């Protein structure tokens, strides 16, 4: 069966510090991968998605970037965090066969102080 | 383009009462529709999905949803609420891309 991991689970970082959040998927190959941010009372905002190694599409211009160095690894990064980057970050995967279900990881709670 | 509207950011019911969470969608192509549930500080879990087969879809935990094309709705129901159903519920739509468009969520409270 497939599983999706995210770490860390929680993170408190000062403004201006760098960020690296990692997401890995097991039990499937060539998944579509997604990064979402969930801010309080604002639902889920799609940040990035990837259909393959090195292929990243950005949905919203912002202070973050994403990379996919391996087939089942998706990384969310920032060089300098802003207060507005605080939120709950969720990684998801799908089978990549168009219109398929997305399955979510446990999330990372990021607080920027 | 697709969009989702969830009517009511908060819904409160008594234990044992009917749960009804509303979702209306907009899509230029035949949609796939999803309901997800999120418990505090956890990821989203799929409750059910509609993929153009039966219009009444049964999901986990006793939930079901009915696709009504004429009303562009996909409301989520459960005949009898349990305390454990307290969570946030998200409706989502996908159409001609691999991306899901989510509603802003409905927080369900269940009172004893």
Short mmCIF file of N, CA and C in Angstrom, two decimals, chain A residues 34-36 45-50 56-62 64 66, chain B residues 97 99-101:
data_model
loop_
_atom_site.label_atom_id
_atom_site.label_comp_id
_atom_site.label_asym_id
_atom_site.label_seq_id
_atom_site.Cartn_x
_atom_site.Cartn_y
_atom_site.Cartn_z
N UNK A 34 2.06 17.32 -4.87
CA UNK A 34 1.46 18.63 -4.66
C UNK A 34 1.89 19.18 -3.30
N UNK A 35 2.08 20.50 -3.24
CA UNK A 35 2.23 21.21 -1.97
C UNK A 35 1.07 22.19 -1.83
N UNK A 36 0.41 22.13 -0.67
CA UNK A 36 -0.66 23.06 -0.33
C UNK A 36 -0.29 23.80 0.95
N UNK A 45 -4.71 26.22 -0.28
CA UNK A 45 -4.16 26.93 -1.42
C UNK A 45 -3.08 26.07 -2.06
N UNK A 46 -3.26 25.71 -3.32
CA UNK A 46 -2.24 24.95 -4.03
C UNK A 46 -1.05 25.85 -4.31
N UNK A 47 0.13 25.40 -3.89
CA UNK A 47 1.36 26.18 -4.07
C UNK A 47 2.14 25.68 -5.29
N UNK A 48 2.41 24.39 -5.33
CA UNK A 48 3.22 23.80 -6.40
C UNK A 48 2.68 22.40 -6.72
N UNK A 49 2.90 21.99 -7.95
CA UNK A 49 2.67 20.59 -8.28
C UNK A 49 3.72 20.13 -9.27
N UNK A 50 3.92 18.81 -9.27
CA UNK A 50 4.98 18.22 -10.09
C UNK A 50 4.49 16.93 -10.71
N UNK A 56 8.40 21.26 -12.11
CA UNK A 56 7.67 21.97 -11.06
C UNK A 56 6.82 23.06 -11.69
N UNK A 57 5.56 23.10 -11.30
CA UNK A 57 4.68 24.20 -11.71
C UNK A 57 4.28 24.98 -10.48
N UNK A 58 4.41 26.30 -10.57
CA UNK A 58 4.07 27.17 -9.46
C UNK A 58 2.70 27.78 -9.70
N UNK A 59 1.87 27.70 -8.69
CA UNK A 59 0.51 28.24 -8.82
C UNK A 59 0.41 29.68 -8.35
N UNK A 60 1.21 30.04 -7.37
CA UNK A 60 1.09 31.36 -6.77
C UNK A 60 2.48 31.96 -6.60
N UNK A 61 2.74 33.12 -7.18
CA UNK A 61 4.05 33.75 -6.98
C UNK A 61 4.24 34.12 -5.51
N UNK A 62 5.38 33.75 -4.94
CA UNK A 62 5.54 33.98 -3.51
C UNK A 62 6.99 33.73 -3.11
N UNK A 64 8.31 31.17 -1.74
CA UNK A 64 8.64 29.77 -1.61
C UNK A 64 9.05 29.18 -2.95
N UNK A 66 9.93 25.01 -4.82
CA UNK A 66 9.80 23.58 -4.65
C UNK A 66 10.78 22.87 -5.58
N UNK B 97 -8.11 19.08 -15.51
CA UNK B 97 -6.70 19.02 -15.12
C UNK B 97 -6.56 18.04 -13.96
N UNK B 99 -5.56 18.98 -11.14
CA UNK B 99 -5.61 19.78 -9.93
C UNK B 99 -7.00 19.76 -9.32
N UNK B 100 -7.02 19.76 -7.98
CA UNK B 100 -8.26 19.86 -7.24
C UNK B 100 -8.48 21.30 -6.82
N UNK B 101 -9.72 21.76 -6.92
CA UNK B 101 -10.11 23.06 -6.41
C UNK B 101 -10.95 22.82 -5.16
#
